[in-house]
CSV table of N, CA, C and O in Angstrom, one decimal:
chain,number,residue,atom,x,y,z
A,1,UNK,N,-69.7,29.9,116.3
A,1,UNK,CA,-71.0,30.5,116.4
A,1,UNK,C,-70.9,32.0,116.6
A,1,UNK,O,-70.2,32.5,117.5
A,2,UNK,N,-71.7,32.6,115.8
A,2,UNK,CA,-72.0,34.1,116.4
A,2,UNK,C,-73.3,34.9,117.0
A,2,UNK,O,-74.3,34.2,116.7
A,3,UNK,N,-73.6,35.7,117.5
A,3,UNK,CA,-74.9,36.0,118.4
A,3,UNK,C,-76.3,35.8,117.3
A,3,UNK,O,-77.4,35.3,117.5
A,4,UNK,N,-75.6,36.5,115.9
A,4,UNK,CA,-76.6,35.9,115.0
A,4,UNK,C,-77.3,34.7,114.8
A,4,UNK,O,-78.5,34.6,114.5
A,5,UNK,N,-76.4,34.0,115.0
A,5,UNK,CA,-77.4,32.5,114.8
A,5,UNK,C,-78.4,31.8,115.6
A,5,UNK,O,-79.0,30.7,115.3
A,6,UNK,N,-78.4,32.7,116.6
A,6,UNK,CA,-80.0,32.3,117.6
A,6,UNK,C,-80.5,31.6,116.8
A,6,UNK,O,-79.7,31.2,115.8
A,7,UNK,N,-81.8,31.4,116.8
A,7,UNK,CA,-83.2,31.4,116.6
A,7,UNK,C,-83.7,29.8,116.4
A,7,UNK,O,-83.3,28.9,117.1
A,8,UNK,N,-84.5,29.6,115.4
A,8,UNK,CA,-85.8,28.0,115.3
A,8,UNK,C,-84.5,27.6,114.4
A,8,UNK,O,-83.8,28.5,113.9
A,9,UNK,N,-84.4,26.1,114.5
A,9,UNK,CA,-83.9,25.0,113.5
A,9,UNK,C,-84.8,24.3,113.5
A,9,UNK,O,-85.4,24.2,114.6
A,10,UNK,N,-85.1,23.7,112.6
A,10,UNK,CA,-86.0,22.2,111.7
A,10,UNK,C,-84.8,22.0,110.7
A,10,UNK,O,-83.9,22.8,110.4
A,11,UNK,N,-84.9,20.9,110.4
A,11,UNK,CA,-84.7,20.3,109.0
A,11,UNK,C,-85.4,19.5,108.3
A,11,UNK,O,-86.6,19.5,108.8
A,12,UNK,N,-85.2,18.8,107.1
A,12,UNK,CA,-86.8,18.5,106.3
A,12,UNK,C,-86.2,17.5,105.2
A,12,UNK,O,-85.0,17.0,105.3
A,13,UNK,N,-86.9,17.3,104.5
A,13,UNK,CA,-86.5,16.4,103.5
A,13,UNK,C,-87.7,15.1,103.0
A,13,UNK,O,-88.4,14.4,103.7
A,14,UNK,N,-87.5,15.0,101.6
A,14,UNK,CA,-88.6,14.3,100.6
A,14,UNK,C,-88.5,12.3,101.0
A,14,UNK,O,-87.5,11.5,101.0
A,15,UNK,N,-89.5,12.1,101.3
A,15,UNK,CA,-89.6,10.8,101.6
A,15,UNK,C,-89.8,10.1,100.2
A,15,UNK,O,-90.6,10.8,99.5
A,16,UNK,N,-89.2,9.0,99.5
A,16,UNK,CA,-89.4,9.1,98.8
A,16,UNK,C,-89.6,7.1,98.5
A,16,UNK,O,-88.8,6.1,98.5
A,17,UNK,N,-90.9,7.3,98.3
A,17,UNK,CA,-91.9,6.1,98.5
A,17,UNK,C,-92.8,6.2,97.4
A,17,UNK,O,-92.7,7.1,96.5
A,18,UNK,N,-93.7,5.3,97.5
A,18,UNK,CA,-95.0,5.2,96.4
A,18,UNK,C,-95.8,6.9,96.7
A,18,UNK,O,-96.2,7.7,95.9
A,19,UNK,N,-95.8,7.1,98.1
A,19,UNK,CA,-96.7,8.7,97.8
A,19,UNK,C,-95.7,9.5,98.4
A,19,UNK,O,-95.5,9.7,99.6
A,20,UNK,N,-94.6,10.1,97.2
A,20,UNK,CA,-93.8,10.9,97.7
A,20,UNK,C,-94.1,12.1,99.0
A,20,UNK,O,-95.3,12.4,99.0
A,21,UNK,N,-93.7,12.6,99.8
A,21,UNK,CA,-93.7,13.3,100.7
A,21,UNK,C,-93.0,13.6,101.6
A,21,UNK,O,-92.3,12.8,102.2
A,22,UNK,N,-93.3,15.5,102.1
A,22,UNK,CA,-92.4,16.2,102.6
A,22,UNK,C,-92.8,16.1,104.1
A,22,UNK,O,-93.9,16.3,104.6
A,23,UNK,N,-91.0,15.6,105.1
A,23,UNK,CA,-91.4,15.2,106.3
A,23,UNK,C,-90.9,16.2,106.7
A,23,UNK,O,-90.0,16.6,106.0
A,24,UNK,N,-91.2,17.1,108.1
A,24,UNK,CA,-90.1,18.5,108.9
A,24,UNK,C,-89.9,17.7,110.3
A,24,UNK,O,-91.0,17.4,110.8
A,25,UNK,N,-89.1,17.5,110.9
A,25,UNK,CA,-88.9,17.7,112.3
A,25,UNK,C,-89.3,18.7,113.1
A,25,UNK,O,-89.1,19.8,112.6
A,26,UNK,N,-89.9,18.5,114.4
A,26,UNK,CA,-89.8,19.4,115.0
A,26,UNK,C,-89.1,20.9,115.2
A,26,UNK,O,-87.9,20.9,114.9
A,27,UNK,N,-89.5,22.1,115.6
A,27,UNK,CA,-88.3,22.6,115.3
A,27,UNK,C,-87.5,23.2,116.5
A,27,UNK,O,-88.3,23.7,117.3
A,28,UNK,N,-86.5,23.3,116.9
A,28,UNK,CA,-85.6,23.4,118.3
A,28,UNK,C,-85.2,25.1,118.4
A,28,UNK,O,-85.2,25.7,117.4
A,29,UNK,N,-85.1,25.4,119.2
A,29,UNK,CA,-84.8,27.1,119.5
A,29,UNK,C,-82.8,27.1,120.0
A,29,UNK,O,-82.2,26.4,120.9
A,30,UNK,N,-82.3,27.7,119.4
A,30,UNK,CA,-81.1,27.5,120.1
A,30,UNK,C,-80.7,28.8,119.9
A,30,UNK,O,-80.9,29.5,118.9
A,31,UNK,N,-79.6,29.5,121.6
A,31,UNK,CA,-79.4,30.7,122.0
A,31,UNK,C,-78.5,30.9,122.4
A,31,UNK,O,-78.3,30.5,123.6
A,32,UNK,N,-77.2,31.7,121.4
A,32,UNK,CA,-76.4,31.7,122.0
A,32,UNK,C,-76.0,32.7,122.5
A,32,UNK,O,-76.5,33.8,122.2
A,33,UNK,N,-74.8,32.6,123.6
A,33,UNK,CA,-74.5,33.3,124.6
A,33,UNK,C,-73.6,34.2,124.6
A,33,UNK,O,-72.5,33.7,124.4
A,34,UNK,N,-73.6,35.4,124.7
A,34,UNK,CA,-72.0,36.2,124.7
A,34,UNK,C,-71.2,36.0,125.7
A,34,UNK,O,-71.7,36.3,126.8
A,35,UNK,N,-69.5,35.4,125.7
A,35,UNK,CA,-69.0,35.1,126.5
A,35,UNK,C,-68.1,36.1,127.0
A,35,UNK,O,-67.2,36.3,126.1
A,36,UNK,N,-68.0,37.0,128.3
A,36,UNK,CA,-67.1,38.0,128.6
A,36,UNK,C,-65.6,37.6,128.7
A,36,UNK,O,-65.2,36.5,129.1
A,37,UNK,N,-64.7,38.9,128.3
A,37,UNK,CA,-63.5,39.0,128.2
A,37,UNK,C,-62.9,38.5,129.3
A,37,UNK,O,-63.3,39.0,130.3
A,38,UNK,N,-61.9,37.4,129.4
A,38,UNK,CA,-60.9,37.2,130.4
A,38,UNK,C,-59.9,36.3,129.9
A,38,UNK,O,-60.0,35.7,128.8
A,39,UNK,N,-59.1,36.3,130.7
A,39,UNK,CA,-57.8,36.2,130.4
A,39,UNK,C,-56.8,37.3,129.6
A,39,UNK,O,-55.6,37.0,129.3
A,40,UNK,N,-57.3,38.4,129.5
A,40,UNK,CA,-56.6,39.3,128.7
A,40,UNK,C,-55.1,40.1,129.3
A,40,UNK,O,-55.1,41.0,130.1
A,41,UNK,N,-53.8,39.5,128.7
A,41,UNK,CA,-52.7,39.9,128.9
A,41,UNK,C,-51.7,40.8,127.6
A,41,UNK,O,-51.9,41.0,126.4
A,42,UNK,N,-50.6,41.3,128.9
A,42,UNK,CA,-49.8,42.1,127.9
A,42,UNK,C,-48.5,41.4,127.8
A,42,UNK,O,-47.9,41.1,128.9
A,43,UNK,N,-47.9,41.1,126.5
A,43,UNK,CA,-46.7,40.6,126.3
A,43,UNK,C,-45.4,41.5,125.8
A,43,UNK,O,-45.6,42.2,124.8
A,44,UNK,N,-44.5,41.5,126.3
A,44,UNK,CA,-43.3,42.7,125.7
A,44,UNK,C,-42.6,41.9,124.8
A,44,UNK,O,-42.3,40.7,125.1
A,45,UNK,N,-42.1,42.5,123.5
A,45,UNK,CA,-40.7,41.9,122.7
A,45,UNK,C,-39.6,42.8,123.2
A,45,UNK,O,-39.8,44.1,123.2
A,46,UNK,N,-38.4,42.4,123.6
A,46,UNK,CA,-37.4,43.4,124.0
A,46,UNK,C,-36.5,42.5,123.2
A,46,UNK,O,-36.2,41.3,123.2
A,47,UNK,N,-36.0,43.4,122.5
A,47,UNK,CA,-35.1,42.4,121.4
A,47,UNK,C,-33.3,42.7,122.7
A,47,UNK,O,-32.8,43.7,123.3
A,48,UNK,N,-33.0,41.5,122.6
A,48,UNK,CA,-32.4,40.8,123.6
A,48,UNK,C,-32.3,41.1,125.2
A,48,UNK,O,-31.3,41.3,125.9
A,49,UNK,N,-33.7,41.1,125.7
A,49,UNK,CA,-33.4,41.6,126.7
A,49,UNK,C,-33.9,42.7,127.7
A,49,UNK,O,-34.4,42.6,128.7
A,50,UNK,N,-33.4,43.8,126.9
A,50,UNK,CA,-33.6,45.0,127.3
A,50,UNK,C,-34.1,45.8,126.7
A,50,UNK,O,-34.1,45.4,125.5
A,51,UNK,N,-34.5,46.9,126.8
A,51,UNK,CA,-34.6,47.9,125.8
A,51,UNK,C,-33.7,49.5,126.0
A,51,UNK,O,-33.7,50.1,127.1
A,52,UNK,N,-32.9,49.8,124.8
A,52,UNK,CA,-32.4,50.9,125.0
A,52,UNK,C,-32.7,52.2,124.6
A,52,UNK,O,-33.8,52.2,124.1
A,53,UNK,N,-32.1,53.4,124.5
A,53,UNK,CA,-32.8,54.7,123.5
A,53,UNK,C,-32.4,54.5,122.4
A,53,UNK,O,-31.2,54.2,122.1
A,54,UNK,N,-33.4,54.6,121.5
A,54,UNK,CA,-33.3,54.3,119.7
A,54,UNK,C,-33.8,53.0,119.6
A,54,UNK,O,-34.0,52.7,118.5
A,55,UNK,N,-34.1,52.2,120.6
A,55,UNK,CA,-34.3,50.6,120.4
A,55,UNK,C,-36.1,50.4,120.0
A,55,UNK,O,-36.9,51.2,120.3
A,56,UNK,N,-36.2,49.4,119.2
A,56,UNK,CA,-37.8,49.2,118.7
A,56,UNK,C,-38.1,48.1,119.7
A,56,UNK,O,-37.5,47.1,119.9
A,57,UNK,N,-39.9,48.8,120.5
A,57,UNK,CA,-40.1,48.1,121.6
A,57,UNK,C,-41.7,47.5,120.7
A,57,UNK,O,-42.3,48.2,119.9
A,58,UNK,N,-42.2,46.3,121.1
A,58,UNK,CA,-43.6,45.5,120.4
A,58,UNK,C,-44.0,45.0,121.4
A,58,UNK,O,-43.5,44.1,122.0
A,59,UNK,N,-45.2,45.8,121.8
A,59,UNK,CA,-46.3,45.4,123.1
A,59,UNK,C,-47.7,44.4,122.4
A,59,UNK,O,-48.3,44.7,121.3
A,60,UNK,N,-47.9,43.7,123.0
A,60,UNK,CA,-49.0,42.8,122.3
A,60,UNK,C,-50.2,42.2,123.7
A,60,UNK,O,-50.1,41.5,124.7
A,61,UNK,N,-50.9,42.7,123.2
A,61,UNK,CA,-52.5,42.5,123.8
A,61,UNK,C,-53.1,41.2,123.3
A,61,UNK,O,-53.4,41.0,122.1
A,62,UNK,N,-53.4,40.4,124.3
A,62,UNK,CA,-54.2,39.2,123.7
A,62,UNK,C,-55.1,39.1,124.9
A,62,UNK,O,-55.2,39.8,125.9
A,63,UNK,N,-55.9,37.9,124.4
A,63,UNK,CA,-57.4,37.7,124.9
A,63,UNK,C,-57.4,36.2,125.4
A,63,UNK,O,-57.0,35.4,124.6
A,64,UNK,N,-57.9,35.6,126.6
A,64,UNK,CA,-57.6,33.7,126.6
A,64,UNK,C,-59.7,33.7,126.0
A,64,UNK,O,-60.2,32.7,125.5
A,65,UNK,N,-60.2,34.7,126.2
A,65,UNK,CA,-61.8,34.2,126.0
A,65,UNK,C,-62.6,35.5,125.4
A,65,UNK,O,-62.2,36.7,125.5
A,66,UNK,N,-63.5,35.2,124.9
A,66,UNK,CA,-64.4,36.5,125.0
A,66,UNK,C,-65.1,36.5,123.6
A,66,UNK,O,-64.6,36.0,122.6
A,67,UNK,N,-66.4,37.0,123.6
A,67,UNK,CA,-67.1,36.8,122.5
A,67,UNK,C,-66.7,38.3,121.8
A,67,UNK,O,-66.2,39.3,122.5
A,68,UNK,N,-67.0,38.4,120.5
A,68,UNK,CA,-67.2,39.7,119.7
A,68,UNK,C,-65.8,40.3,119.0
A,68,UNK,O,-64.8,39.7,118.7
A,69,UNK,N,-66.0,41.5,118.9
A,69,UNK,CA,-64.2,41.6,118.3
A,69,UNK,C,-63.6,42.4,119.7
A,69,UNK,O,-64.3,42.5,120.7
A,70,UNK,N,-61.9,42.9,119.6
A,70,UNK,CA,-61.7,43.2,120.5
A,70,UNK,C,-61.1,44.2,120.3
A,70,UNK,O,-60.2,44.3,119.5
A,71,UNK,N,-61.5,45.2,121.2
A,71,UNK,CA,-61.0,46.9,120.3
A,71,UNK,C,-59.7,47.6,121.7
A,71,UNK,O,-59.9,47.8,122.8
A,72,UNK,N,-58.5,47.7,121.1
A,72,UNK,CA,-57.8,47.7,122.0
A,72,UNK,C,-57.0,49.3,122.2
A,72,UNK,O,-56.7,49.9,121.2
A,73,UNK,N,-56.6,50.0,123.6
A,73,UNK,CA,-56.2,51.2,123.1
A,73,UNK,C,-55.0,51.4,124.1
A,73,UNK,O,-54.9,50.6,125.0
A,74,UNK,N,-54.3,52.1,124.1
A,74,UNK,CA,-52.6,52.1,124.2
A,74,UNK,C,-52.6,53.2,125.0
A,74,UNK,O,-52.7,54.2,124.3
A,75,UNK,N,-52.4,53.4,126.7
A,75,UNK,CA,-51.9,54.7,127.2
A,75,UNK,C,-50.6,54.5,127.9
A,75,UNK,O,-50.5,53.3,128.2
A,76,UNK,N,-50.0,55.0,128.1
A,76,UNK,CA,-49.3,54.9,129.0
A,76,UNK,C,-48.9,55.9,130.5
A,76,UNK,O,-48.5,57.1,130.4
A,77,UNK,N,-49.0,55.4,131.7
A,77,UNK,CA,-49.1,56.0,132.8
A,77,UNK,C,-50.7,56.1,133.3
A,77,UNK,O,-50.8,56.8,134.3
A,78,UNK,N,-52.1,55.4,132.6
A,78,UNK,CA,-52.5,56.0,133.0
A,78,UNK,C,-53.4,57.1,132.2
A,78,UNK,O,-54.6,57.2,132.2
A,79,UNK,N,-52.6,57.5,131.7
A,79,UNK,CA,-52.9,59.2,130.9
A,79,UNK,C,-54.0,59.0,130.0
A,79,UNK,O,-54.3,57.8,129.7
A,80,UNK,N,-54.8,60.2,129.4
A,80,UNK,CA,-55.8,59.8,128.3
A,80,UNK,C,-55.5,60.2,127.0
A,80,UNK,O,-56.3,60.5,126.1
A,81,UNK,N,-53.6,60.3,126.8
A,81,UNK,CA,-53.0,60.5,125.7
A,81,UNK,C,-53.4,59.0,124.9
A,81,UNK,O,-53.2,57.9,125.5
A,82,UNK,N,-54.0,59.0,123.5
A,82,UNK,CA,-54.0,57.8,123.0
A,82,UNK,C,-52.7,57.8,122.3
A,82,UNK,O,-52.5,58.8,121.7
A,83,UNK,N,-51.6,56.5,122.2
A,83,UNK,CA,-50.4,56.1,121.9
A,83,UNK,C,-50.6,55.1,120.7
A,83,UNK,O,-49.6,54.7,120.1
A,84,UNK,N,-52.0,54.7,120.3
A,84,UNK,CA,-52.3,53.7,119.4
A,84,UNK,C,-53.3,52.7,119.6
A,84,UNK,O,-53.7,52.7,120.8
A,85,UNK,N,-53.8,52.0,118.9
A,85,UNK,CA,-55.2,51.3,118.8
A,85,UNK,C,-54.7,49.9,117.8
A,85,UNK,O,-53.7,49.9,117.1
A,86,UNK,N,-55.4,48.9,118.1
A,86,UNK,CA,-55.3,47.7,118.3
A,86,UNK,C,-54.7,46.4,118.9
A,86,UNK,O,-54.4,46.7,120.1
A,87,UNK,N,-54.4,45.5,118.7
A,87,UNK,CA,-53.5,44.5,119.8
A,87,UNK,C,-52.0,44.7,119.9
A,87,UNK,O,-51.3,44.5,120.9
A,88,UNK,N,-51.6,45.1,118.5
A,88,UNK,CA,-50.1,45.4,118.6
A,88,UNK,C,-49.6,47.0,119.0
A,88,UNK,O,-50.2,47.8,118.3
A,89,UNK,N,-48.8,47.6,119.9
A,89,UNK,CA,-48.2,48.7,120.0
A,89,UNK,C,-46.4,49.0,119.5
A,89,UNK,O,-45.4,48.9,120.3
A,90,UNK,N,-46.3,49.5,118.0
A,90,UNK,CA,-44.8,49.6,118.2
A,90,UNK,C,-44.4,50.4,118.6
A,90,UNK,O,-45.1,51.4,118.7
A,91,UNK,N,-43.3,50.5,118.9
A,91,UNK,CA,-42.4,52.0,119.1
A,91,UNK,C,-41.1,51.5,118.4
A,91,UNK,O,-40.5,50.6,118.9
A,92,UNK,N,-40.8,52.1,117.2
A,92,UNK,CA,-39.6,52.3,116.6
A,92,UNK,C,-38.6,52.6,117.1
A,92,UNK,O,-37.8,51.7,117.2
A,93,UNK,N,-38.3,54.0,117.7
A,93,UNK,CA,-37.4,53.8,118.3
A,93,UNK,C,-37.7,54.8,119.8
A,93,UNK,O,-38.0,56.0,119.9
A,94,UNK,N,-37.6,54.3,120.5
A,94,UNK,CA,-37.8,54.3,121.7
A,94,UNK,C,-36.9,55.9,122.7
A,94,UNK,O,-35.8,56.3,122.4
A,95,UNK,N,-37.6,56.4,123.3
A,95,UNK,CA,-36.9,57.4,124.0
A,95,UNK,C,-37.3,57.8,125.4
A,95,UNK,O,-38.4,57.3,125.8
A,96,UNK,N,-36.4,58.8,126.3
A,96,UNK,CA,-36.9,59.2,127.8
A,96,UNK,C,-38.3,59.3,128.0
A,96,UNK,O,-38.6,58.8,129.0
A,97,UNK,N,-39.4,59.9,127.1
A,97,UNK,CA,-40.2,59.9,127.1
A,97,UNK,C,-41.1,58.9,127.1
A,97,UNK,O,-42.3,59.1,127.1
A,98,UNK,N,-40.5,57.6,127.1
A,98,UNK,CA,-41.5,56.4,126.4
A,98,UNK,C,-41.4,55.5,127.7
A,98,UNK,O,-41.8,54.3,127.5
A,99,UNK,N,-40.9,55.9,128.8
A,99,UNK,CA,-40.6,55.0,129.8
A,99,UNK,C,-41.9,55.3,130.7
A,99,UNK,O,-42.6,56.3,130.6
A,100,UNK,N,-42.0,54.2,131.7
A,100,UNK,CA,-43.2,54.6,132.4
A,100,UNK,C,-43.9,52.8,132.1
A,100,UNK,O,-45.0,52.5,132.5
């Protein structure tokens, strides 16, 4: 379900007898709900281990809940340098600068 799909349901359909005719059910209101973000963790790939200088480091952002899409952004320390945007963060190869 998406927030779009609020609104009235009926369904309907042709009776089909000596005096044909069209029957509707009542019709029901149904409202859905946006469910807030939680469970959201960060996972490291450290290829065996550790990570060294020159090494490719893969940070990954996931979600356990949450309605809508999920827009993700990469700082490190803190800082309001952006380092990258969406769930995945690589770093190719890795350097002094990338620690923190």
């Amino acid at each position: 379900l998406q927030l779009h799909h609020s609104g009235r349901y009926s369904c309907g359909g042709w009776v089909d007898s000596e005096l044909s005719s069209w029957a509707q059910s009542a019709p029901v209101t149904v409202t859905v709900h946006g469910v807030l973000l939680s469970g959201v963790s960060l996972s490291v790939q450290l290829p065996g281990g550790q990570v060294a200088l020159g090494d490719r480091l893969v940070l990954s952002c996931t979600v356990a809940m949450g309605t809508g899409p999920l827009y993700s952004s990469w700082h490190r320390e803190g800082s309001g340098a952006l380092l990258g945007t969406g769930p995945r963060l690589e770093l190719h190869h890795v350097g002094d600068k990338d620690s923190g």
